[in-house]
């Protein structure tokens, strides 16, 4: 029989819809009332029948630290009707045990405000993780499977099983990372060039939806590469050529020091049995099924070196791109400044620069724009802060005294700071007195020139008031006398 080449049918997963068929429905979902010190509290915003184009900041929670956001999309096809949703999830890490209050808050999504009443959150000691043993299959316990399809018990089988040269694997690009450092996970099926067994994908999207419930680690946030089509690419492993079919790929960022554990998961393929003696008019193969399994994978997580900001800094390889509309201004004149952080890392988890407040210059809260690119096994992008400032005093200003940002670079294993290199020249008169007089009623010395210089006695002269009172008493007495006489 001629050698058979692997036949793989590509299943397209409709993860995003270009347009919405129904009105958007926006909702907020809060995490549980009780979380352990090793668990995350989450706030999830979901847009049904639409996509999330923009949104304002999630609230802060006393006793918790923000640990970035992750996004996900979902598409359902029921009786030919397509519905989709997209979600943004903000993760919060508890800092210590106790009971904390999430105050009522409002988030604007796609220009629409949506509110939540908040809740009480209790933080308990660390809890024991759920066991994944229910998904740890025995890849060799297939006797019942073989008996069901008559693989071994037929004395004269019409179709025979050809041993495949293929395997399922979950791989990571790193075996050890720092807290907050991203690593890329790939779930793929590999077929060797020498394979002779006909194989085909079977309900890939449906299987993946079930697998991810156990595969996604709880102590990480995720940047999903959203593979829409399964296609082959040539790779070489230990000198042997394979075709790799990526089914799922994402970058994960650990939120704490717990090891990231990926359990063994199954994936079912259609594997055809071939005819022992194929004929011209008869079938030459028979559809069968085989389940492949990944090996359990663990990624170690290590703590960041000591630093005052180690619990809040972003982790990645970042650079600064800054712009200013003018470098010379007069006092009271505005200027625009952009502080653009770009590079590789968790762009969603970048913490905002802290701008100190001074009387010499008024700097207003920035507009923030975010751009994330997922491709080639990397998550890159930028987060741009657009500021608006007005100087009040003349002089030369080094903007590095106002705009800087600290991060941890896992490649060099050191903390680094992005600082502005722009100098601003301010001319004109001081605006401090103008600002003070507009808000201050003025002191005694400010209004002394406007006050009267007439001297007045310390004691009041009450003579006029006494005479007036006596006249009134006399009039009352005369009226009473006339009344009595009548």
Coordinates of C-alpha atoms in Angstrom, one line a residue:
X1 CA 0.0 0.0 0.0
X2 CA 1.3 3.5 -0.8
X3 CA 2.4 5.6 2.2
X4 CA -0.4 7.7 3.5
X5 CA 0.2 11.3 4.4
X6 CA -1.4 12.9 7.4
X7 CA -4.7 14.6 6.5
X8 CA -5.6 17.3 8.9
X9 CA -8.8 19.3 8.5
X10 CA -8.6 22.9 9.8
X11 CA -11.4 24.0 12.1
X12 CA -11.9 27.7 12.4
X13 CA -12.9 29.1 15.8
X14 CA -15.1 32.2 15.5
X15 CA -13.8 34.0 18.6
X16 CA -14.6 37.6 17.6
X17 CA -17.4 39.0 15.5
X18 CA -16.8 42.0 13.3
X19 CA -20.1 43.6 14.1
X20 CA -22.9 43.2 16.7
X21 CA -26.3 41.8 15.7
X22 CA -28.0 42.8 19.0
X23 CA -27.8 45.8 21.4
X24 CA -24.8 45.7 23.8
X25 CA -25.5 44.5 27.3
X26 CA -22.8 45.6 29.9
X27 CA -22.6 43.9 33.3
X28 CA -20.2 43.9 36.3
X29 CA -19.5 40.7 38.3
X30 CA -17.7 40.8 41.7
X31 CA -15.5 38.1 43.1
X32 CA -16.5 35.9 46.1
X33 CA -17.2 37.3 49.6
X34 CA -14.2 35.4 51.0
X35 CA -10.7 34.8 49.6
X36 CA -7.5 33.3 51.0
X37 CA -4.2 35.1 51.2
X38 CA -3.1 33.0 48.2
X39 CA -6.2 33.7 46.1
X40 CA -7.2 36.7 43.9
X41 CA -10.4 38.8 44.2
X42 CA -11.6 39.9 40.8
X43 CA -14.0 42.4 39.2
X44 CA -15.2 41.4 35.7
X45 CA -16.8 43.7 33.2
X46 CA -18.6 41.9 30.3
X47 CA -20.0 43.3 27.1
X48 CA -22.5 41.0 25.4
X49 CA -23.0 41.2 21.6
X50 CA -20.2 43.7 21.3
X51 CA -16.5 44.4 22.1
X52 CA -14.9 46.5 24.7
X53 CA -13.4 49.5 22.9
X54 CA -12.5 51.7 26.0
X55 CA -13.1 51.8 29.7
X56 CA -12.1 53.8 32.7
X57 CA -10.0 52.7 35.7
X58 CA -11.2 50.0 38.0
X59 CA -11.6 51.0 41.7
X60 CA -9.0 50.6 44.4
X61 CA -9.7 48.4 47.4
X62 CA -8.2 49.0 50.8
X63 CA -6.2 45.9 51.9
X64 CA -5.6 44.8 48.3
X65 CA -3.1 45.6 45.6
X66 CA -4.1 45.7 41.9
X67 CA -2.4 43.0 39.9
X68 CA -3.3 43.8 36.3
X69 CA -6.1 42.9 34.0
X70 CA -6.8 40.1 31.5
X71 CA -9.2 39.9 28.6
X72 CA -11.3 37.0 27.2
X73 CA -13.8 36.5 24.4
X74 CA -16.6 34.0 23.9
X75 CA -18.8 33.1 20.9
X76 CA -21.8 30.8 20.9
X77 CA -23.7 29.4 17.9
X78 CA -27.1 28.0 18.9
X79 CA -29.5 27.0 16.1
X80 CA -27.6 29.1 13.7
X81 CA -27.8 32.2 15.8
X82 CA -24.4 33.8 16.8
X83 CA -23.9 35.5 20.1
X84 CA -20.6 36.8 21.5
X85 CA -19.2 38.5 24.5
X86 CA -15.9 40.1 25.6
X87 CA -14.8 40.5 29.2
X88 CA -12.1 42.5 31.1
X89 CA -11.1 41.2 34.5
X90 CA -9.2 43.2 37.1
X91 CA -7.3 41.1 39.7
X92 CA -6.6 42.2 43.2
X93 CA -4.0 40.5 45.6
X94 CA -4.8 40.6 49.3
X95 CA -2.1 42.2 51.4
X96 CA -3.1 40.9 54.9
X97 CA -6.0 39.1 56.6
X98 CA -9.1 40.9 57.7
X99 CA -12.4 42.2 56.5
X100 CA -12.4 45.0 53.9
X101 CA -15.0 47.1 52.1
X102 CA -15.3 47.6 48.4
X103 CA -17.2 50.9 48.2
X104 CA -19.9 51.5 45.6
X105 CA -18.2 52.5 42.3
X106 CA -18.9 53.4 38.7
X107 CA -17.0 52.4 35.5
X108 CA -17.6 53.9 32.1
X109 CA -17.4 51.2 29.3
X110 CA -17.7 52.3 25.7
X111 CA -19.0 55.7 26.9
X112 CA -21.7 54.1 29.1
X113 CA -21.6 54.3 32.9
X114 CA -22.4 51.1 34.9
X115 CA -22.4 51.0 38.6
X116 CA -21.9 48.4 41.4
X117 CA -23.0 48.6 45.1
X118 CA -19.7 47.1 46.3
X119 CA -19.5 44.5 49.0
X120 CA -17.6 43.3 52.1
X121 CA -14.6 41.0 51.4
X122 CA -13.1 38.8 54.1
X123 CA -9.5 37.7 53.7
X124 CA -8.6 34.4 55.3
X125 CA -5.3 32.5 55.8
X126 CA -4.0 30.7 52.6
X127 CA -6.4 28.0 51.4
X128 CA -5.5 24.6 49.9
X129 CA -5.7 24.5 46.1
X130 CA -8.2 22.2 44.4
X131 CA -6.8 19.0 43.2
X132 CA -6.6 18.5 39.4
X133 CA -6.5 14.7 39.7
X134 CA -9.8 14.3 37.9
X135 CA -8.1 15.5 34.8
X136 CA -4.9 13.4 35.2
X137 CA -5.6 10.6 32.8
X138 CA -3.7 7.4 32.4
X139 CA -2.4 7.5 28.8
X140 CA -1.9 3.8 28.8
X141 CA -5.3 2.6 30.1
X142 CA -6.9 2.1 26.7
X143 CA -8.0 -1.6 26.9
X144 CA -11.7 -0.7 27.1
X145 CA -11.3 1.7 24.2
X146 CA -9.7 -0.9 22.0
X147 CA -12.3 -3.5 22.9
X148 CA -15.1 -1.1 22.1
X149 CA -13.8 -0.6 18.5
X150 CA -12.6 -4.2 18.0
X151 CA -9.0 -3.3 17.8
X152 CA -7.4 -6.4 19.3
X153 CA -10.1 -9.1 19.5
X154 CA -10.8 -9.6 15.8
X155 CA -9.0 -12.5 14.4
X156 CA -9.3 -11.3 10.8
X157 CA -9.8 -7.6 10.9
X158 CA -10.9 -5.9 7.7
X159 CA -9.2 -2.7 8.9
X160 CA -5.9 -2.5 10.8
X161 CA -4.5 0.2 13.0
X162 CA -1.3 2.0 11.8
X163 CA 1.0 3.3 14.6
X164 CA 1.0 7.1 14.5
X165 CA 4.2 9.1 14.8
X166 CA 2.6 12.1 16.5
X167 CA 2.1 13.5 20.0
X168 CA 0.3 16.3 22.0
X169 CA 2.3 18.7 24.1
X170 CA 2.0 21.7 26.4
X171 CA 5.2 23.7 26.4
X172 CA 6.5 26.9 28.0
X173 CA 9.3 29.2 26.8
X174 CA 10.6 29.5 30.4
X175 CA 10.9 27.0 33.3
X176 CA 11.4 29.7 36.0
X177 CA 10.2 33.3 36.2
X178 CA 10.0 36.2 38.6
X179 CA 6.6 37.3 40.1
X180 CA 5.0 39.4 37.4
X181 CA 7.3 38.1 34.6
X182 CA 5.5 36.7 31.6
X183 CA 6.0 33.3 30.1
X184 CA 4.3 31.9 26.9
X185 CA 2.4 28.7 27.0
X186 CA 1.7 26.7 23.8
X187 CA -0.8 23.8 23.5
X188 CA -0.1 22.0 20.2
X189 CA -0.3 18.8 18.2
X190 CA 2.9 17.5 16.5
X191 CA 3.0 15.2 13.5
X192 CA 6.3 13.8 12.2
X193 CA 7.1 13.9 8.5
X194 CA 7.5 10.1 8.6
X195 CA 3.9 9.6 10.0
X196 CA 1.8 7.0 8.0
X197 CA -1.4 7.1 10.1
X198 CA -4.2 9.3 8.7
X199 CA -5.3 11.8 11.4
X200 CA -7.9 14.6 11.5
X201 CA -9.0 17.1 14.1
X202 CA -12.3 16.5 15.8
X203 CA -14.4 19.3 17.4
X204 CA -11.3 21.2 18.3
X205 CA -13.1 24.4 19.5
X206 CA -15.5 22.5 21.8
X207 CA -12.7 20.3 23.3
X208 CA -10.5 23.4 23.9
X209 CA -13.3 25.2 25.7
X210 CA -13.5 22.3 28.2
X211 CA -9.8 21.8 28.5
X212 CA -9.1 25.5 29.4
X213 CA -11.3 25.2 32.5
X214 CA -8.6 23.0 34.0
X215 CA -5.6 24.3 32.1
X216 CA -5.8 28.0 33.1
X217 CA -3.8 28.6 36.3
X218 CA -5.6 30.4 39.1
X219 CA -2.6 32.4 40.3
X220 CA -1.9 34.1 37.0
X221 CA -3.5 36.6 34.7
X222 CA -3.6 35.8 31.0
X223 CA -3.0 37.5 27.7
X224 CA -4.6 35.2 25.1
X225 CA -3.2 35.1 21.6
X226 CA -6.7 34.2 20.3
X227 CA -5.8 31.6 17.7
X228 CA -8.7 31.7 15.1
X229 CA -7.4 29.1 12.7
X230 CA -5.3 25.9 13.2
X231 CA -2.5 25.7 10.6
X232 CA 0.7 23.8 10.3
X233 CA 4.2 25.1 10.7
X234 CA 7.5 23.2 10.3
X235 CA 9.6 22.7 13.4
X236 CA 12.6 20.5 14.2
X237 CA 12.9 18.7 17.5
X238 CA 16.0 16.7 18.4
X239 CA 17.0 16.6 14.7
X240 CA 13.6 15.3 13.6
X241 CA 11.2 17.2 11.4
X242 CA 7.6 17.8 12.5
X243 CA 4.6 19.8 11.6
X244 CA 3.2 21.7 14.6
X245 CA -0.5 22.7 14.8
X246 CA -1.0 25.3 17.5
X247 CA -4.4 24.9 19.2
X248 CA -4.0 27.5 22.0
X249 CA -1.3 30.0 23.0
X250 CA -1.2 32.6 25.8
X251 CA 1.3 34.5 28.0
X252 CA 0.8 34.1 31.7
X253 CA 2.0 36.5 34.5
X254 CA 2.3 34.9 38.0
X255 CA 0.6 37.0 40.7
X256 CA 2.4 35.3 43.7
X257 CA 5.1 32.9 44.6
X258 CA 3.1 29.7 44.1
X259 CA 4.5 27.4 41.3
X260 CA 2.3 27.5 38.2
X261 CA 1.1 24.0 37.6
X262 CA -0.4 22.8 34.3
X263 CA -2.1 19.4 34.7
X264 CA -2.2 16.6 32.2
X265 CA -5.1 17.2 29.8
X266 CA -6.6 15.1 27.0
X267 CA -7.3 15.9 23.3
X268 CA -9.2 13.6 21.0
X269 CA -8.3 13.1 17.4
X270 CA -9.9 11.2 14.6
X271 CA -7.5 8.4 13.6
X272 CA -8.5 6.3 10.6
X273 CA -7.9 2.5 10.5
X274 CA -6.7 1.5 7.0
X275 CA -7.9 -1.5 5.0
X276 CA -5.7 -4.6 5.1
X277 CA -6.5 -5.4 1.5
X278 CA -8.0 -2.3 -0.2
X279 CA -10.1 -2.8 -3.3
X280 CA -10.9 -0.5 -6.1
X281 CA -14.6 -0.2 -5.2
X282 CA -14.4 -0.7 -1.4
X283 CA -13.5 1.7 1.4
X284 CA -9.8 2.0 2.1
X285 CA -10.1 3.4 5.7
X286 CA -12.5 3.4 8.7
X287 CA -13.0 6.3 11.1
X288 CA -11.8 5.7 14.6
X289 CA -10.8 7.9 17.6
X290 CA -7.7 8.2 19.7
X291 CA -7.1 10.4 22.8
X292 CA -3.7 12.0 23.2
X293 CA -2.4 13.5 26.5
X294 CA -0.1 16.2 27.6
X295 CA 2.5 15.8 30.4
X296 CA 2.1 17.8 33.5
X297 CA 4.2 21.0 33.4
X298 CA 5.4 23.2 36.3
X299 CA 6.9 26.7 36.1
X300 CA 8.8 27.8 39.2
X301 CA 8.2 31.4 40.5
X302 CA 10.8 33.4 42.4
X303 CA 10.5 36.6 44.4
X304 CA 11.8 40.0 43.2
X305 CA 14.9 41.4 44.9
X306 CA 14.3 43.7 47.9
X307 CA 13.1 47.2 46.9
X308 CA 10.6 49.7 48.5
X309 CA 8.4 49.4 45.4
X310 CA 8.8 45.6 44.7
X311 CA 5.1 44.9 45.4
X312 CA 3.8 47.5 42.9
X313 CA 6.3 47.7 40.1
X314 CA 5.7 46.3 36.6
X315 CA 8.0 43.5 35.4
X316 CA 9.3 43.6 31.8
X317 CA 11.7 45.1 29.3
X318 CA 10.5 48.7 28.8
X319 CA 11.7 52.0 27.2
X320 CA 10.5 55.6 27.2
X321 CA 9.4 57.7 24.3
X322 CA 8.5 61.3 25.3
X323 CA 7.2 64.3 23.5
X324 CA 6.5 67.9 24.4
X325 CA 4.7 70.5 22.2
X326 CA 7.1 73.3 23.2
X327 CA 10.2 73.7 25.4
X328 CA 9.8 77.5 26.1
X329 CA 6.6 78.9 27.7
X330 CA 5.5 81.9 29.8
X331 CA 4.1 81.6 33.2
X332 CA 0.4 80.9 33.0
X333 CA 0.8 79.4 29.5
X334 CA -0.1 75.7 29.1
X335 CA 2.1 72.9 27.5
X336 CA 1.3 69.3 26.5
X337 CA 3.6 66.4 27.4
X338 CA 3.5 62.7 26.5
X339 CA 5.2 60.0 28.7
X340 CA 5.0 56.8 26.5
X341 CA 6.1 53.5 28.1
X342 CA 6.6 50.8 25.5
X343 CA 8.3 47.4 25.4
X344 CA 7.6 43.7 26.3
X345 CA 5.7 42.8 29.3
X346 CA 2.3 43.0 30.9
X347 CA 1.1 46.3 29.3
X348 CA -2.3 46.1 31.1
X349 CA -0.5 45.8 34.5
X350 CA 1.6 48.9 34.1
X351 CA 1.2 51.1 37.1
X352 CA 0.7 54.9 36.6
X353 CA 3.6 57.2 37.1
X354 CA 3.4 59.2 40.4
X355 CA 3.7 62.9 39.6
X356 CA 4.6 65.0 42.7
X357 CA 2.5 68.1 43.3
X358 CA 4.3 71.5 43.6
X359 CA 3.3 75.2 43.8
X360 CA 5.7 76.0 40.9
X361 CA 3.8 74.1 38.3
X362 CA 0.2 72.7 38.0
X363 CA 0.1 69.3 36.3
X364 CA -3.3 67.8 35.6
X365 CA -4.3 64.1 35.6
X366 CA -3.4 62.5 32.2
X367 CA -5.4 60.9 29.4
X368 CA -4.3 57.3 29.0
X369 CA -4.1 55.3 25.8
X370 CA -3.1 51.6 25.7
X371 CA -2.0 49.4 22.8
X372 CA -1.3 45.7 23.1
X373 CA 0.2 43.4 20.4
X374 CA 0.2 39.6 20.8
X375 CA 2.2 37.7 18.2
X376 CA 5.2 35.5 17.6
X377 CA 5.0 34.2 21.2
X378 CA 5.4 37.7 22.7
X379 CA 3.2 40.4 24.3
X380 CA 4.4 43.9 23.4
X381 CA 2.8 47.3 23.3
X382 CA 2.7 50.7 24.9
X383 CA 0.9 52.8 27.5
X384 CA 0.8 56.5 26.8
X385 CA 0.2 59.2 29.4
X386 CA -0.8 62.6 28.0
X387 CA -0.3 65.4 30.5
X388 CA -1.4 69.1 30.5
X389 CA 0.7 71.5 32.6
X390 CA 0.8 75.2 33.5
X391 CA 3.9 76.7 35.2
X392 CA 3.4 79.4 37.8
X393 CA 7.0 80.5 38.4
X394 CA 9.7 81.5 35.9
X395 CA 12.9 79.4 35.7
X396 CA 14.3 76.3 34.2
X397 CA 12.6 73.0 35.0
X398 CA 14.1 69.5 34.6
X399 CA 11.0 67.3 33.8
X400 CA 12.7 64.3 35.3
X401 CA 11.9 65.8 38.7
X402 CA 8.2 65.4 37.8
X403 CA 8.0 62.4 35.4
X404 CA 9.7 59.1 36.2
X405 CA 8.7 55.4 36.4
X406 CA 10.3 52.5 38.1
X407 CA 10.2 48.9 36.8
X408 CA 12.0 45.5 37.2
X409 CA 13.9 44.1 34.2
X410 CA 14.0 40.3 34.4
X411 CA 16.7 40.1 31.7
X412 CA 19.2 42.1 33.8
X413 CA 17.5 41.1 37.1
X414 CA 17.7 44.7 38.3
X415 CA 15.4 47.6 38.9
X416 CA 15.5 50.4 36.4
X417 CA 13.9 53.9 36.1
X418 CA 12.6 55.7 33.0
X419 CA 13.2 59.4 33.5
X420 CA 12.3 62.4 31.3
X421 CA 15.3 64.1 29.6
X422 CA 13.4 67.2 28.6
X423 CA 14.2 70.7 30.1
X424 CA 11.4 73.3 30.1
X425 CA 12.3 77.1 30.0
X426 CA 9.7 79.3 31.7
X427 CA 9.7 83.1 31.3
X428 CA 7.5 85.9 32.6
X429 CA 6.3 87.1 36.0
X430 CA 5.4 85.0 39.0
X431 CA 1.7 83.8 39.0
X432 CA 1.8 82.8 42.7
X433 CA 0.4 86.2 44.0
X434 CA -2.3 86.1 41.4
X435 CA -3.3 82.6 42.5
X436 CA -3.2 83.6 46.1
X437 CA -5.3 86.8 45.7
X438 CA -7.9 84.9 43.7
X439 CA -8.6 82.5 46.5
X440 CA -7.6 84.6 49.7
X441 CA -9.9 87.2 51.2
X442 CA -6.7 89.1 52.2
X443 CA -5.0 89.9 55.4
X444 CA -5.0 93.2 57.5
X445 CA -1.9 94.4 55.7
X446 CA -3.4 93.7 52.2
X447 CA -6.3 96.1 52.9
X448 CA -4.7 98.7 55.2
X449 CA -4.5 101.3 52.4
X450 CA -8.2 101.1 51.9
X451 CA -9.2 101.5 55.6
X452 CA -10.4 104.8 57.2
X453 CA -7.8 106.8 59.3
X454 CA -10.5 108.6 61.4
X455 CA -10.0 108.3 65.2
X456 CA -12.9 107.0 67.2
X457 CA -13.4 106.9 71.0
X458 CA -13.0 103.6 72.7
X459 CA -16.3 104.2 74.8
X460 CA -19.6 104.9 73.2
X461 CA -21.6 108.1 74.0
X462 CA -25.1 106.9 75.1
X463 CA -26.6 110.4 75.9
X464 CA -28.8 110.5 72.8
X465 CA -30.2 107.1 73.5
X466 CA -31.0 108.0 77.2
X467 CA -32.9 111.2 76.2
X468 CA -34.9 109.2 73.6
X469 CA -35.9 106.6 76.2
X470 CA -37.1 109.3 78.6
X471 CA -39.3 111.0 76.0
X472 CA -40.9 107.6 75.2
X473 CA -41.6 107.0 78.9
X474 CA -43.1 110.5 79.3
X475 CA -45.4 110.0 76.3
X476 CA -46.6 106.7 77.7
X477 CA -47.3 108.3 81.1
X478 CA -49.4 111.1 79.6
X479 CA -51.5 108.7 77.5
X480 CA -52.2 106.7 80.6
X481 CA -53.3 109.8 82.6
X482 CA -55.8 110.9 79.9
X483 CA -57.3 107.4 79.7
X484 CA -57.9 107.2 83.5
X485 CA -59.4 110.7 83.6
X486 CA -62.0 109.9 81.0

